[in-house]
Short mmCIF file of C-alpha atoms in Angstrom, two decimals:
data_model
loop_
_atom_site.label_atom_id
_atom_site.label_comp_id
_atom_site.label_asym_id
_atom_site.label_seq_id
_atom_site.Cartn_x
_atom_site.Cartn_y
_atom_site.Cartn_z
CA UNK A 1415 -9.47 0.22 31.91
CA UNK A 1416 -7.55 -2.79 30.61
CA UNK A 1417 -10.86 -4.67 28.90
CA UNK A 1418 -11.16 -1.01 27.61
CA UNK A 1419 -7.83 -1.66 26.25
CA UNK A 1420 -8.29 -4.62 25.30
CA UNK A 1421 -11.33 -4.11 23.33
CA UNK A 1422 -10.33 -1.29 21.52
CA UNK A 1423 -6.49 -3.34 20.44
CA UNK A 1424 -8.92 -6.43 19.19
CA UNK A 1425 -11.06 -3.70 16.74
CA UNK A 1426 -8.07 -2.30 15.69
CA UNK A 1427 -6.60 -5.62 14.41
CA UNK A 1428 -9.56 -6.45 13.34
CA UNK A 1429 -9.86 -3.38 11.26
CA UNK A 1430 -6.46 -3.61 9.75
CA UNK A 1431 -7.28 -7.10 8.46
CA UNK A 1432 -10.28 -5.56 7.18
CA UNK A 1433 -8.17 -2.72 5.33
CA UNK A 1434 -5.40 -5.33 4.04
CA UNK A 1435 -7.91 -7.45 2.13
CA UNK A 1436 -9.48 -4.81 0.75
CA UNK A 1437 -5.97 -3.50 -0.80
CA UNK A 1438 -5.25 -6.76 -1.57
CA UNK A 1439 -8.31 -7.52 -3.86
CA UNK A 1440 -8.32 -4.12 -5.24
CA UNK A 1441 -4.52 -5.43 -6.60
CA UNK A 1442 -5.17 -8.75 -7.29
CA UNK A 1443 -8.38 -8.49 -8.45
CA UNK A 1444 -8.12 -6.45 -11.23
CA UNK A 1445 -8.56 -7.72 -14.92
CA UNK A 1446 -5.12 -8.58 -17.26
CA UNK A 1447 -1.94 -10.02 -16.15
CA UNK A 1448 0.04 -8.19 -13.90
CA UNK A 1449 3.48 -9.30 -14.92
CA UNK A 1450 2.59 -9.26 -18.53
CA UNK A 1451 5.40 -5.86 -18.60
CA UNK A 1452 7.76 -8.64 -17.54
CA UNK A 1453 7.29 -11.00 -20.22
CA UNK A 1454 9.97 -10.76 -22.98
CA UNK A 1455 7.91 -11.24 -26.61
CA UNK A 1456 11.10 -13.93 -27.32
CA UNK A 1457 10.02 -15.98 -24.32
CA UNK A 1458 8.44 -19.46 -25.93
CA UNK A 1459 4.74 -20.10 -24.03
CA UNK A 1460 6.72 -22.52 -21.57
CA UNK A 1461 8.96 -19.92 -20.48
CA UNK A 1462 6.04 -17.61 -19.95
CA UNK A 1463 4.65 -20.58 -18.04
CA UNK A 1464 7.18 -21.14 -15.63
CA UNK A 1465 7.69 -17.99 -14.84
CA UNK A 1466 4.30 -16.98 -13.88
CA UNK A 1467 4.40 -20.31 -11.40
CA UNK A 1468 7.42 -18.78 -10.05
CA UNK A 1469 5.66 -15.32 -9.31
CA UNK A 1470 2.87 -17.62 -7.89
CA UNK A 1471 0.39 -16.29 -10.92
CA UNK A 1472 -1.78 -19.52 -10.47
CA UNK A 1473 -2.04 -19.60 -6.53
CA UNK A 1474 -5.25 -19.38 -5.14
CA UNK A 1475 -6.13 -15.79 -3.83
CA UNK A 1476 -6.24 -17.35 -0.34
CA UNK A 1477 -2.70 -18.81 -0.53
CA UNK A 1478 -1.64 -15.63 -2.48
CA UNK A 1479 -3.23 -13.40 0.53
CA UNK A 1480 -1.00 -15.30 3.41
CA UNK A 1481 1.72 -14.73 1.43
CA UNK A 1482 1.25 -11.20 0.91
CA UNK A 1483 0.03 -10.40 4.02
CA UNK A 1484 3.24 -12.60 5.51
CA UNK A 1485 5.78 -10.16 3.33
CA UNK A 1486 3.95 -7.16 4.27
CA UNK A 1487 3.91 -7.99 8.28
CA UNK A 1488 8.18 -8.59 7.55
CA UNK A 1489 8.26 -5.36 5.92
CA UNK A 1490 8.74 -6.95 2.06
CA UNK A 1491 6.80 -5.00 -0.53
CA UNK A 1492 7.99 -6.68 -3.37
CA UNK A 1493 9.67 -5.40 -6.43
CA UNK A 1494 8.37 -3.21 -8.46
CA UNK A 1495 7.28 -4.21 -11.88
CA UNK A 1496 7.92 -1.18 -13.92
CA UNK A 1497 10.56 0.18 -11.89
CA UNK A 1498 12.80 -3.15 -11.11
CA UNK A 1499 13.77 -2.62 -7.62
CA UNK A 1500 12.64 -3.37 -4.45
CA UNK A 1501 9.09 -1.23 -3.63
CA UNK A 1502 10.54 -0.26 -0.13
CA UNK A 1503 13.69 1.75 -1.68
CA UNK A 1504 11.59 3.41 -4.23
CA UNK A 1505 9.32 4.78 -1.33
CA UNK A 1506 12.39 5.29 1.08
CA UNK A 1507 13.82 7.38 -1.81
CA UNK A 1508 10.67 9.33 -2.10
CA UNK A 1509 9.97 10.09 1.58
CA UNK A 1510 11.84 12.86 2.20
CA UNK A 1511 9.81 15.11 -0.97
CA UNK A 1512 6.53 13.43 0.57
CA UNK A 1513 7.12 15.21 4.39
CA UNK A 1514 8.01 18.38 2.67
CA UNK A 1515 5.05 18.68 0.97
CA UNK A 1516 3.01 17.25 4.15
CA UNK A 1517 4.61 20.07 6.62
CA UNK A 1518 3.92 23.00 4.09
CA UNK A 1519 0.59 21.64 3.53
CA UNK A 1520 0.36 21.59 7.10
CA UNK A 1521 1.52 24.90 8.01
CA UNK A 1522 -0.79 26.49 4.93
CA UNK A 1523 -3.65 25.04 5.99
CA UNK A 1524 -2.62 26.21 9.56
CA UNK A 1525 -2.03 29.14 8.87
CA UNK A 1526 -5.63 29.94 6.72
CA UNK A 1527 -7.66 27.92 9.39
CA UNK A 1528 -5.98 30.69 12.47
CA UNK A 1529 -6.60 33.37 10.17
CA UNK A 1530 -10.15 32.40 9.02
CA UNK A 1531 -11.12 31.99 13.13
CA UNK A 1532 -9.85 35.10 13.89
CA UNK A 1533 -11.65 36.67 11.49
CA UNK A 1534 -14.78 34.95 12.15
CA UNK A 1535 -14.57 35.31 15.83
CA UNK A 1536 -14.26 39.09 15.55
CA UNK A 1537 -17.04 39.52 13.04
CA UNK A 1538 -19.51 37.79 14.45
#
């Protein structure tokens, strides 16, 4: 029972690795700057420069991956570049709407899936 354990904790980290790179190159990996909403038109080129260094624009994806993965694992999301603030209190804000919607959705389909077996069980 424990190599059964065992086995099945190694394929799910291995899995969730598997899952994180895939969001992370379907992010990164897109075409266009990112952080070009950021950039203020008066900023001279150098400006523009330094800042991107700062965001780590010019990392390597490998370097930019441990990073992200590293934030992510401690629970940082980032900020938000359209919103400003930190990604984490933007979904914390929205989580309460999101688990309304799930439980109705939940008890709907519920509700239609007992209905639809009781009708198909006594009209068979």
């Amino acid at each position: 029972m424990l190599a059964y354990i065992v086995k099945r904790l190694l394929q799910s980290i291995i899995t969730m690795l598997g899952i994180s790179v895939i969001i992370f190159a379907l992010v990164n990996l897109i075409p266009g700057n990112p952080y070009a909403s950021m950039i203020d038109l008066s900023m001279s080129p150098e400006q523009v420069d330094a800042l991107l260094r700062q965001l780590g624009y010019y990392d390597p994806l490998t370097v930019k991956y441990v990073k992200w993965l590293g934030r992510m694992l401690q629970g940082d999301m980032g900020v938000s570049i359209f919103y400003k603030e930190p990604v984490a209190a933007i979904i914390m804000s929205r989580l309460g709407n999101t688990a309304l919607l799930a439980v109705a959705a939940i008890l709907i389909g519920s509700m239609i899936g007992i209905v639809t077996g009781i009708f198909t069980s006594r009209h068979r």
